[in-house]
Short mmCIF file of C-alpha atoms and ligand atoms in Angstrom, two decimals:
data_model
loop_
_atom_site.label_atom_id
_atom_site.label_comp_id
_atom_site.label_asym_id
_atom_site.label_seq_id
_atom_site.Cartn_x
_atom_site.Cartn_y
_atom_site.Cartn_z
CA UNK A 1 7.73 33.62 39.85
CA UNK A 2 6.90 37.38 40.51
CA UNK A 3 3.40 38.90 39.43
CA UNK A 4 2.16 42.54 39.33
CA UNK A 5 -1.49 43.34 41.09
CA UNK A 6 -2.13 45.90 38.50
CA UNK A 7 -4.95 47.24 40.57
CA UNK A 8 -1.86 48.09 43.28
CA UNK A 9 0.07 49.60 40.67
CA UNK A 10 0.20 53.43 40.16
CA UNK A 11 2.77 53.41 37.22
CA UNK A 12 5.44 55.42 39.88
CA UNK A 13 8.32 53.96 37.71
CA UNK A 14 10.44 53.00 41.13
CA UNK A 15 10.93 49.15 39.90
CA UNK A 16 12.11 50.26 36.20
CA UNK A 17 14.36 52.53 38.21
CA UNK A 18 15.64 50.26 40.26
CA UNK A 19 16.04 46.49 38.70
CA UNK A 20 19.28 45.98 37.90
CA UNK A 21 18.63 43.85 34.82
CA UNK A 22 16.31 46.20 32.42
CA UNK A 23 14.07 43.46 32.90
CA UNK A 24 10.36 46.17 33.77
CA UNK A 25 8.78 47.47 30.89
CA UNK A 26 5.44 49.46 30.78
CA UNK A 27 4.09 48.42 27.97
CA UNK A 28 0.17 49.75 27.16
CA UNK A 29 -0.07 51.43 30.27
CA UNK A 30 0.84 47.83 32.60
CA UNK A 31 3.94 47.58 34.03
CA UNK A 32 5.01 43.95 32.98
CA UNK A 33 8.31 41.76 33.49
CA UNK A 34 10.37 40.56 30.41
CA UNK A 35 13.00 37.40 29.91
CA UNK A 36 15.98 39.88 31.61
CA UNK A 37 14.09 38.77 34.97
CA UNK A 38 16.77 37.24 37.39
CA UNK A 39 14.30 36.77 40.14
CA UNK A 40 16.47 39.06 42.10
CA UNK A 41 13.57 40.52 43.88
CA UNK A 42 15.19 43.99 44.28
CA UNK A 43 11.64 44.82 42.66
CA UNK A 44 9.48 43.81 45.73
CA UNK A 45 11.41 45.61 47.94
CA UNK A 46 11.39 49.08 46.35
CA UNK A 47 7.81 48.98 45.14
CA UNK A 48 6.13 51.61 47.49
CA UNK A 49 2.55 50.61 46.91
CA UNK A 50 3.72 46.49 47.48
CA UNK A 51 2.02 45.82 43.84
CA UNK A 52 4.65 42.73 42.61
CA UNK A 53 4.54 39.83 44.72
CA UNK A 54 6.60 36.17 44.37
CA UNK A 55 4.27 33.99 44.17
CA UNK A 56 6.22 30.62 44.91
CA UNK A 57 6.63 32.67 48.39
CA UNK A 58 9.83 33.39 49.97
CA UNK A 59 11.82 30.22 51.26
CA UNK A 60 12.44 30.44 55.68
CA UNK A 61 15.54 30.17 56.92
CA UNK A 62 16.93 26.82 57.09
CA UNK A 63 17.33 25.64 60.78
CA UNK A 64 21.22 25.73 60.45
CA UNK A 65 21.72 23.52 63.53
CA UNK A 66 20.15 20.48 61.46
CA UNK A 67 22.99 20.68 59.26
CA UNK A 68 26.49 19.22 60.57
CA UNK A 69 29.42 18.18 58.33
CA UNK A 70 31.65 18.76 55.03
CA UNK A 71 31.37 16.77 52.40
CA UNK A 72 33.87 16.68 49.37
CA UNK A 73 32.65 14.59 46.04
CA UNK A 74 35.52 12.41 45.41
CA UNK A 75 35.55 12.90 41.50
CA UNK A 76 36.84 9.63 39.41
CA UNK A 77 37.53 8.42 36.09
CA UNK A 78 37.80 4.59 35.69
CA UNK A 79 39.02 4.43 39.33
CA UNK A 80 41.53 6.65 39.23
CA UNK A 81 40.67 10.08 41.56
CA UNK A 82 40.59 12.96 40.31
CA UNK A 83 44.22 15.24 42.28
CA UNK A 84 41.45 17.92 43.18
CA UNK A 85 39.73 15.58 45.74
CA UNK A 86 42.69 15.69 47.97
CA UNK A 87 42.88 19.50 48.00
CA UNK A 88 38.91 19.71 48.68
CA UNK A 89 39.88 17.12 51.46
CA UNK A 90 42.73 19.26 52.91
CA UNK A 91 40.70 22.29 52.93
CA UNK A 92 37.60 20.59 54.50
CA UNK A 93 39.71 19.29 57.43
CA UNK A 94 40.84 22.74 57.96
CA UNK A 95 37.61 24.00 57.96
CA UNK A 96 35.73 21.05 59.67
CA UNK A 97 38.15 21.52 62.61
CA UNK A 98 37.30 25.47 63.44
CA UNK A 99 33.75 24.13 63.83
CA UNK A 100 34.29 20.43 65.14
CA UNK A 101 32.57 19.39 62.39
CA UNK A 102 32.99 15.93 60.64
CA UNK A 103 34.71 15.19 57.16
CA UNK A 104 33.11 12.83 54.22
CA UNK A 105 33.18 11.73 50.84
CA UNK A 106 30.91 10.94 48.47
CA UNK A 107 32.31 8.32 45.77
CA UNK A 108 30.16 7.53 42.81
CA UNK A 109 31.63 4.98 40.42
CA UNK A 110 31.63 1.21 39.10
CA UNK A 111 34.27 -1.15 40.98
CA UNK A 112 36.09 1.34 43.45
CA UNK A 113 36.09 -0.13 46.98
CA UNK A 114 39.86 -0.39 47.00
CA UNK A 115 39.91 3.38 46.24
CA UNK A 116 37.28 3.84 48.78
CA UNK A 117 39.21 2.47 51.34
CA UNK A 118 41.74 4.89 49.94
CA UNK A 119 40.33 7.55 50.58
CA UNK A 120 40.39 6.62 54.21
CA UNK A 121 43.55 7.03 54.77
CA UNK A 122 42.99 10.47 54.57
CA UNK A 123 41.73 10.68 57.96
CA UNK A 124 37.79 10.52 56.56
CA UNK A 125 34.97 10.67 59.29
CA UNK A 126 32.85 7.99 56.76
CA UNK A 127 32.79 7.68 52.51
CA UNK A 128 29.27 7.09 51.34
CA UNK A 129 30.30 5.22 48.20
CA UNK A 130 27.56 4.22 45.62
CA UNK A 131 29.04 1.58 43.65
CA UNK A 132 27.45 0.09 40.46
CA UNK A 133 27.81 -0.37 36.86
CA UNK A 134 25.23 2.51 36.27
CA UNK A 135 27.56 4.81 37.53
CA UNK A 136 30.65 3.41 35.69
CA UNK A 137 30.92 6.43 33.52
CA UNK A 138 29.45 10.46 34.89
CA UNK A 139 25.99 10.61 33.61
CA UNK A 140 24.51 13.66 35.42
CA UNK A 141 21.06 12.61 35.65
CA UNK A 142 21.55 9.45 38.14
CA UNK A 143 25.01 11.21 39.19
CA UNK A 144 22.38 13.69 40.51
CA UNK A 145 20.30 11.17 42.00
CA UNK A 146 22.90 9.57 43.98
CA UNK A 147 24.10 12.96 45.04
CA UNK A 148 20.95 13.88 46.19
CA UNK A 149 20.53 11.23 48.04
CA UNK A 150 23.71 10.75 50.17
CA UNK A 151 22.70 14.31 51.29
CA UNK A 152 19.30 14.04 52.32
CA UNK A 153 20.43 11.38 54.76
CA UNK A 154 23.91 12.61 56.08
CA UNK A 155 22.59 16.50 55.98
CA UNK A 156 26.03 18.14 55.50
CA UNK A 157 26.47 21.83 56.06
CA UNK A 158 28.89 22.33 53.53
CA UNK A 159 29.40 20.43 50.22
CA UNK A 160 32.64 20.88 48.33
CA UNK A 161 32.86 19.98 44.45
CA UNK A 162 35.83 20.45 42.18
CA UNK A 163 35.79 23.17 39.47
CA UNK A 164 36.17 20.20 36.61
CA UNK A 165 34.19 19.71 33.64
CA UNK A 166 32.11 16.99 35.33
CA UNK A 167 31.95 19.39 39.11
CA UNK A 168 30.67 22.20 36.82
CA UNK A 169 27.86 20.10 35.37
CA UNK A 170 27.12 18.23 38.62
CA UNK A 171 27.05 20.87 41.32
CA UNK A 172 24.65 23.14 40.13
CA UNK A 173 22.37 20.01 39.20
CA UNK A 174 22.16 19.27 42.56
CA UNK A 175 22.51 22.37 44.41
CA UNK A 176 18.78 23.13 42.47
CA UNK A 177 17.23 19.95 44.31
CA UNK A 178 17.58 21.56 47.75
CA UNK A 179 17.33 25.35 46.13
CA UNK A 180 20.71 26.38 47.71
CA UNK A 181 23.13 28.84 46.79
CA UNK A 182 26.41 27.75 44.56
CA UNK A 183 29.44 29.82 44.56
CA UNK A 184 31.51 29.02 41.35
CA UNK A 185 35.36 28.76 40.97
CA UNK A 186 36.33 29.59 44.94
CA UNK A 187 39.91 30.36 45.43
CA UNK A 188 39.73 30.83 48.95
CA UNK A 189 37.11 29.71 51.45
CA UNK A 190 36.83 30.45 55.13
CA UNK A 191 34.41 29.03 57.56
CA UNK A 192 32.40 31.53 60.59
CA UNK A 193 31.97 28.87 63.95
CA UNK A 194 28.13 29.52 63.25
CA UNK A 195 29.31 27.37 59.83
CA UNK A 196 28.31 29.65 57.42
CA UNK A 197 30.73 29.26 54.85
CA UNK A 198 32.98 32.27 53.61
CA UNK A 199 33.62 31.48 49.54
CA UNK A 200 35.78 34.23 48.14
CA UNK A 201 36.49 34.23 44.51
CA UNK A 202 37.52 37.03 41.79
CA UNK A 203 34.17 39.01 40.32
CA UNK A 204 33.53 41.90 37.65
CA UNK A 205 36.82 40.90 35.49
CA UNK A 206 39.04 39.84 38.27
CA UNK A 207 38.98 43.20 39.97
CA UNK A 208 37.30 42.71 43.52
CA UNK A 209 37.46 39.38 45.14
CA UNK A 210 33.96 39.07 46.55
CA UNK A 211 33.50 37.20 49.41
CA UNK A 212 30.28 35.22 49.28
CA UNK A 213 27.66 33.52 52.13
CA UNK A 214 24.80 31.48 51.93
CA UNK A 215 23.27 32.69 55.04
CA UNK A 216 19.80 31.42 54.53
CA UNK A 217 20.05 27.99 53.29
CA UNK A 218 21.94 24.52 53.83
CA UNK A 219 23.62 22.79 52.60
CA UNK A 220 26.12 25.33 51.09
CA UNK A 221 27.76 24.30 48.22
CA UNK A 222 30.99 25.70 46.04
CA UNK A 223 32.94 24.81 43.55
CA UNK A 224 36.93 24.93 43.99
CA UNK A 225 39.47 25.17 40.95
CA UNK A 226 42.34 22.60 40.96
CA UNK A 227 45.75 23.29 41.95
CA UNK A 228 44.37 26.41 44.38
CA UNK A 229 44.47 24.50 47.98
CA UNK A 230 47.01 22.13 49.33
CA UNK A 231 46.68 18.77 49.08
CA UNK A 232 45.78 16.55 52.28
CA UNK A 233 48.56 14.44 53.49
CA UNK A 234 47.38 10.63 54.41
CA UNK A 235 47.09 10.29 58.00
CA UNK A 236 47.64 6.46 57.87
CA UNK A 237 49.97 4.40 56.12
CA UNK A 238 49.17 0.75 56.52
CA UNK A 239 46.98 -0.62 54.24
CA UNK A 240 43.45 0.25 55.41
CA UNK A 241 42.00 -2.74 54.28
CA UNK A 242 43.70 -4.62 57.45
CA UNK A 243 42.05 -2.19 59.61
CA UNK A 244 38.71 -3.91 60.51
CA UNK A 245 37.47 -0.39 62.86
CA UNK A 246 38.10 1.39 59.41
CA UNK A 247 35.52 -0.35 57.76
CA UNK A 248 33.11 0.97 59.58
CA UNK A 249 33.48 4.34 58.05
CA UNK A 250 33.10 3.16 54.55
CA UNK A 251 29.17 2.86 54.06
CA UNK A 252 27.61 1.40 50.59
CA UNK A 253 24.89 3.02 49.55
CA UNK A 254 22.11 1.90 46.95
CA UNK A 255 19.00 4.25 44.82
CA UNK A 256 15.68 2.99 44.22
CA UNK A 257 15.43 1.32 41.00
CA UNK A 258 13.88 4.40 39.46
CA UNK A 259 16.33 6.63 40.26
CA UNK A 260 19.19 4.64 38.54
CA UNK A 261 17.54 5.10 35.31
CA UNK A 262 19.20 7.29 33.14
CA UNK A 263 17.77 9.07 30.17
CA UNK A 264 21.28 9.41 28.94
CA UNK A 265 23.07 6.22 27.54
CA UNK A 266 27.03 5.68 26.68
CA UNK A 267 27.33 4.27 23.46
CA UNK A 268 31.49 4.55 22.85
CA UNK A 269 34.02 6.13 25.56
CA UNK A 270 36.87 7.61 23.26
CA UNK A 271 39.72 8.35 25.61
CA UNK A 272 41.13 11.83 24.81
CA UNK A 273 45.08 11.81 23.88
CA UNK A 274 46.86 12.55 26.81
CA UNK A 275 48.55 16.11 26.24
CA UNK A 276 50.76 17.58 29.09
CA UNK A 277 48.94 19.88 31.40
CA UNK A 278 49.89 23.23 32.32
CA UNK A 279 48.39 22.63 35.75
CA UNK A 280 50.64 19.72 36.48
CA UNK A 281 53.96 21.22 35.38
CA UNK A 282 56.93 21.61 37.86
CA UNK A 283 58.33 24.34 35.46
CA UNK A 284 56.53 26.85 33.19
CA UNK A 285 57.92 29.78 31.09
CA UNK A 286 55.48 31.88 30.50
CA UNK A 287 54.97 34.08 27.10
CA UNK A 288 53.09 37.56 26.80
CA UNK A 289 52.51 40.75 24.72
CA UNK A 290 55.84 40.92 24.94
CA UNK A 291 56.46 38.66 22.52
CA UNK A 292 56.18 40.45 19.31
CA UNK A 293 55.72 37.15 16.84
CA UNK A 294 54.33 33.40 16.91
CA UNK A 295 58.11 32.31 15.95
CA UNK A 296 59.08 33.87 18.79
CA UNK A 297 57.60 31.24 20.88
CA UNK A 298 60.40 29.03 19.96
CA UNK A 299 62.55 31.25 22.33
CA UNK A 300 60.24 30.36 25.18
CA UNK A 301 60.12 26.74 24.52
CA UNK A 302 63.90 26.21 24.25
CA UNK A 303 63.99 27.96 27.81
CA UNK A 304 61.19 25.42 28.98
CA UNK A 305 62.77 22.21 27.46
CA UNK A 306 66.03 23.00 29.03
CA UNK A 307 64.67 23.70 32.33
CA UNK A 308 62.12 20.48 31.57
CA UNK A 309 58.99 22.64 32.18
CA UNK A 310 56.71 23.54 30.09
CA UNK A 311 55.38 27.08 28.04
CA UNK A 312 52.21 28.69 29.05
CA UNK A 313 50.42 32.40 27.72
CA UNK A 314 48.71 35.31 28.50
CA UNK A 315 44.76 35.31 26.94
CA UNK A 316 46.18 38.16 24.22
CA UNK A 317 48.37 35.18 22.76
CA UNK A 318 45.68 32.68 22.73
CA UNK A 319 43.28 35.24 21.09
CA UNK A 320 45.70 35.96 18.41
CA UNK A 321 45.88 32.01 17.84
CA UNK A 322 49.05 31.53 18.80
CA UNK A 323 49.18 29.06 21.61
CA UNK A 324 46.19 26.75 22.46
CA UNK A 325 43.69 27.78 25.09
CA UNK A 326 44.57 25.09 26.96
CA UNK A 327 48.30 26.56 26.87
CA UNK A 328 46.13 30.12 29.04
CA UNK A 329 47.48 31.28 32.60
CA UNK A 330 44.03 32.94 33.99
CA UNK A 331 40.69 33.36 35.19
CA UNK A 332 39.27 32.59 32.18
CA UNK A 333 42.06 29.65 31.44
CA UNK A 334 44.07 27.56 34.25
CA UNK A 335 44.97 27.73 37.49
CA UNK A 336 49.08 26.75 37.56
CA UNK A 337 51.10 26.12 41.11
CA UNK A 338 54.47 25.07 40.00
CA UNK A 339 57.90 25.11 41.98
CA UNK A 340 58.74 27.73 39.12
CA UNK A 341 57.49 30.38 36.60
CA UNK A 342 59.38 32.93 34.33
CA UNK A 343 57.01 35.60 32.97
CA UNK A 344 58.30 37.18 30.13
CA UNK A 345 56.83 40.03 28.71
CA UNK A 346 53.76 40.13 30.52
CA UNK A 347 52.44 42.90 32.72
CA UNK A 348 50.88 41.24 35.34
CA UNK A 349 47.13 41.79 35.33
CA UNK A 350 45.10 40.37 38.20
CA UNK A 351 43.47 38.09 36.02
CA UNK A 352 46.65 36.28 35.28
CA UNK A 353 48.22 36.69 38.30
CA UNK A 354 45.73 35.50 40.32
CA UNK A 355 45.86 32.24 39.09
CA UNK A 356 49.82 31.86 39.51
CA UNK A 357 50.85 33.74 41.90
CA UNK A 358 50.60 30.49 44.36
CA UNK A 359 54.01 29.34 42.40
CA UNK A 360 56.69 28.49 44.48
CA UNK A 361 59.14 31.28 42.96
CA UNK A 362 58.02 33.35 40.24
CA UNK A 363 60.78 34.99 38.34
CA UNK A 364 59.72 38.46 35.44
CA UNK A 365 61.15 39.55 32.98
CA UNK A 366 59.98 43.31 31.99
CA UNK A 367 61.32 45.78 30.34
CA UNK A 368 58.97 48.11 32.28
CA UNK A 369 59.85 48.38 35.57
CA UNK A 370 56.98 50.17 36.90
CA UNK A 371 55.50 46.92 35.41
CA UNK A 372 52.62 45.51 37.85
CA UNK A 373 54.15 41.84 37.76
CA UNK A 374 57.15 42.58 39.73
CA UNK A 375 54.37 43.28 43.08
CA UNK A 376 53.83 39.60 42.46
CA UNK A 377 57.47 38.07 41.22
CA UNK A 378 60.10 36.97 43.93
CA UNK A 379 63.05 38.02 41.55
CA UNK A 380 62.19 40.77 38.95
CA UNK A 381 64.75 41.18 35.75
CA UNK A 382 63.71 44.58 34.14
CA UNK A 383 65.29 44.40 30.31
CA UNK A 384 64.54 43.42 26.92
CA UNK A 385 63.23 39.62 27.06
CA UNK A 386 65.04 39.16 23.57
CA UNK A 387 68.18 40.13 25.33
CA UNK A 388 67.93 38.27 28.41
CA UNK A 389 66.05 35.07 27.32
CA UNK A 390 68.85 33.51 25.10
CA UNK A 391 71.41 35.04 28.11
CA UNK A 392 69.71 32.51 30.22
CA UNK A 393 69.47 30.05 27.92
CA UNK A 394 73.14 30.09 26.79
CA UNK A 395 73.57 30.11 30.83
CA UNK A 396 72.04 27.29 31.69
CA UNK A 397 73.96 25.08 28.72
CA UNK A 398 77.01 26.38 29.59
CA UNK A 399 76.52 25.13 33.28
CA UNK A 400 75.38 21.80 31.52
CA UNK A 401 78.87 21.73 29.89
CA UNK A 402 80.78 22.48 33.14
CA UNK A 403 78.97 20.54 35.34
CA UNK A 404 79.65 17.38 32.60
CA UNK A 405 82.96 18.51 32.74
C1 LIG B 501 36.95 38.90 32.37
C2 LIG B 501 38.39 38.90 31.96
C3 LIG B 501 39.07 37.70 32.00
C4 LIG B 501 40.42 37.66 31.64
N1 LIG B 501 41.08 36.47 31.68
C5 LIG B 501 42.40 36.45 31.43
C6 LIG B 501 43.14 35.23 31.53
O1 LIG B 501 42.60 34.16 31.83
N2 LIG B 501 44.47 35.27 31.28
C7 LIG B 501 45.14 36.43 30.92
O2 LIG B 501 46.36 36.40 30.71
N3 LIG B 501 44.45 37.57 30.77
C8 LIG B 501 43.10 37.61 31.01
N4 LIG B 501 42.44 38.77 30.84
C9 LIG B 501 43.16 39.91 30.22
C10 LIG B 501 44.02 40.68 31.21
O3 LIG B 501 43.25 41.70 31.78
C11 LIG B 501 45.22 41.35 30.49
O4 LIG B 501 44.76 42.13 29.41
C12 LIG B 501 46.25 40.35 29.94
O5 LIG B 501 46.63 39.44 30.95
C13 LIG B 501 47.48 41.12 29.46
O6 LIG B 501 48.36 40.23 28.84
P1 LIG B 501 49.90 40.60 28.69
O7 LIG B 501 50.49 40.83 30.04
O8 LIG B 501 50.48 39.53 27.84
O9 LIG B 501 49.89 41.93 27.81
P2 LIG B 501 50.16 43.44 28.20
O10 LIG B 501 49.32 43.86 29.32
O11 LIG B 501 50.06 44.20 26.93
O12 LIG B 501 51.66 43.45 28.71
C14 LIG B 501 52.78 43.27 27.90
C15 LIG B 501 53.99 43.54 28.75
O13 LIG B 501 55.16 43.20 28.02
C16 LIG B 501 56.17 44.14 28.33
N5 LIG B 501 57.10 44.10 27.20
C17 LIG B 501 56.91 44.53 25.91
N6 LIG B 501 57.98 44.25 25.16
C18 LIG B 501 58.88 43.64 25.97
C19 LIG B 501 60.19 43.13 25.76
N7 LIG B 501 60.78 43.14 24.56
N8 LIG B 501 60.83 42.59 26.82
C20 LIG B 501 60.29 42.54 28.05
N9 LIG B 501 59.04 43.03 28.30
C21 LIG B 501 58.35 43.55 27.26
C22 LIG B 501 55.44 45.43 28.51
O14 LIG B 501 56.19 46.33 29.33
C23 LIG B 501 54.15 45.00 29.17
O15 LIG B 501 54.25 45.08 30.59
C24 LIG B 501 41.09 38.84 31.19
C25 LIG B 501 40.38 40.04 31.17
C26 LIG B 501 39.06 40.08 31.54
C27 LIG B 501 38.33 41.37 31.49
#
């Protein structure tokens, strides 16, 4: 909380001047704070006469030496782990091994030892795994708990969570209970030997990529999208289970009764039907402004089908309701790594092509040739994409025919 010593207060105006938020007012001759308030403190700083003070104090620096380790959340849903675990894993062992660090896991769930021993082939320094019907299904509140707990007694430096629906709800819970920083929606992260970890992602619209450090506080935590690091590779292939040293590493952990009570209860799990994922496909053809009506789409998807990918859009297409969101290439939609895209008719802004260009081989098709996408495509086809689309379409059955023939 910040507070104003009136008495200190000459009315100089420097704090209106200078929060970024609009958040000083003076209203009846007081200079008070209003609901805009970020608790940036760029306020205490600039006022000459020191008249605003925080008075929950200002946290010390965290003795960064106390802090040793990565650890991922292994993310599942009736057993089955989430793909972005092994890419947090991947990453961690890259970064873990610039500082000699160790590697863990944290696995909440209801009946997943075999996974847990899993998750050791991975070449995992220890999984903490809490293991109990309470935790069968995510429920953030004991989620947290458990979270919470596996940290205060391992003490990692870094904590890696995916960018899912449940990461998003459960990182920033717990990032709160040791009042650390959270970087959102990393696409890259780097590590400094001193371990303070380097979290670059896309700010202000996609136009800088701001690289981010929690310099003050431990553990650091980020979130990482799916499908933006590479996947770990197992490191051992027998069956762990047979391994009796590996055991060792896999360490059940229990809460006190009081913190396994949740205020939240499950009363019906309705499984969602499965729809295909953009972020899984091998294949995508990818539709933009280009396209000058829904029908058009048709022309995409026979491209897709006989390549057996799948269609994906630019955010103008979803906004004019004619694809899904689900269907959206982007910051503000999906990350996508396939083994191929074909843009067509889209001009490559950073906020789609940061989210693609990881794609194996990314062919465009522009009629603009000046057009920004061909700085990111391996093969660029400037033309008219109603010309060229049903070319390579009538191509690619014709080579059906021969090769049948
Ligand atoms: C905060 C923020 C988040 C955003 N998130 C996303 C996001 O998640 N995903 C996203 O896509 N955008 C996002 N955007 C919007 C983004 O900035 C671009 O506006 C958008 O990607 C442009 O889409 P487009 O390439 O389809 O359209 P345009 O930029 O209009 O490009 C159309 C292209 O089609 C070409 N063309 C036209 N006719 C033909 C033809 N007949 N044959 C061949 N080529 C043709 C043109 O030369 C042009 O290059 C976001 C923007 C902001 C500010």
């Amino acid at each position: 909380m910040l507070s104003i010593n009136q008495n200190k207060c000459d009315l100089c105006g420097k704090c209106i001047e200078t929060c970024p938020f609009g958040a000083m007012d003076i209203i009846e001759g007081r200079v008070v704070i209003n609901e805009a308030c970020k608790m940036c403190r760029i306020c205490l700083k600039t006022c000459p006469g020191k008249a605003i003070v925080a008075t929950d104090g200002i946290r010390e620096k965290a003795n960064i030496n106390n802090w040793k380790g990565i650890l991922v959340f292994a993310e599942q849903l009736e057993g089955q782990i989430h793909p972005v675990t092994l890419e947090l894993i991947g990453k961690s062992k890259e970064l873990a091994s610039k500082m000699n660090h160790p590697v863990t896991c944290i696995f909440i769930g209801h009946k997943i030892k075999e996974k847990a021993e899993g998750l050791l082939e991975y070449g995992l320094d220890k999984v903490f795994v809490y293991d109990h019907k309470e935790f069968e299904y995510y429920r953030g509140d004991i989620y947290t708990n458990a979270f919470e707990h596996c940290i205060t007694r391992s003490k990692p430096s870094i904590v890696l969570v995916g960018a899912t629906s449940v990461g998003r709800s459960l990182a920033p819970r717990v990032a709160t209970r040791f009042r650390t920083g959270l970087t959102a929606d990393c696409t890259t992260l780097d590590v400094k030997e001193n371990s303070d970890l380097i979290q670059i992602r896309p700010a202000f619209g996609g136009n800088i990529m701001a690289q981010i450090v929690t310099e003050h506080s431990r553990p650091q935590f980020a979130t990482v999208r799916y499908k933006v690091m590479e996947k770990a590779q197992k490191e051992i292939n027998l069956p762990v289970s047979i391994l009796s040293e590996m055991q060792d590493k896999l360490e059940f952990c229990s809460l006190p009764k009081n913190k396994m009570k949740s205020s939240i209860e499950v009363l019906n799990v309705i499984p969602k039907e499965k729809e295909l994922s953009i972020s899984e496909a091998e294949v995508i053809v990818a539709g933009g402004r280009g396209i000058r009506d829904k029908k058009d789409l048709a022309m995409l998807e026979e491209l897709a089908q006989l390549l057996g990918g799948q269609t994906a859009v630019t955010r103008p297409l979803v906004e004019a309701g004619w694809a899904p969101y689900t269907k959206q290439i982007g910051l503000s939609g999906r990350t996508v790594r396939p083994r191929l895209i074909i843009t067509c008719g889209i001009s490559g802004a950073v906020q789609f092509t940061s989210c693609m260009n990881s794609a194996q081989c990314i062919i465009a098709i522009n009629k603009n040739k000046n057009a920004p996408i061909f700085k990111t495509a391996h093969y660029g086809i400037v033309g008219d994409l109603y010309e060229i689309v049903p070319l390579l379409c009538g191509m690619i059955r014709k080579g059906r025919i021969m090769d049948a023939v």
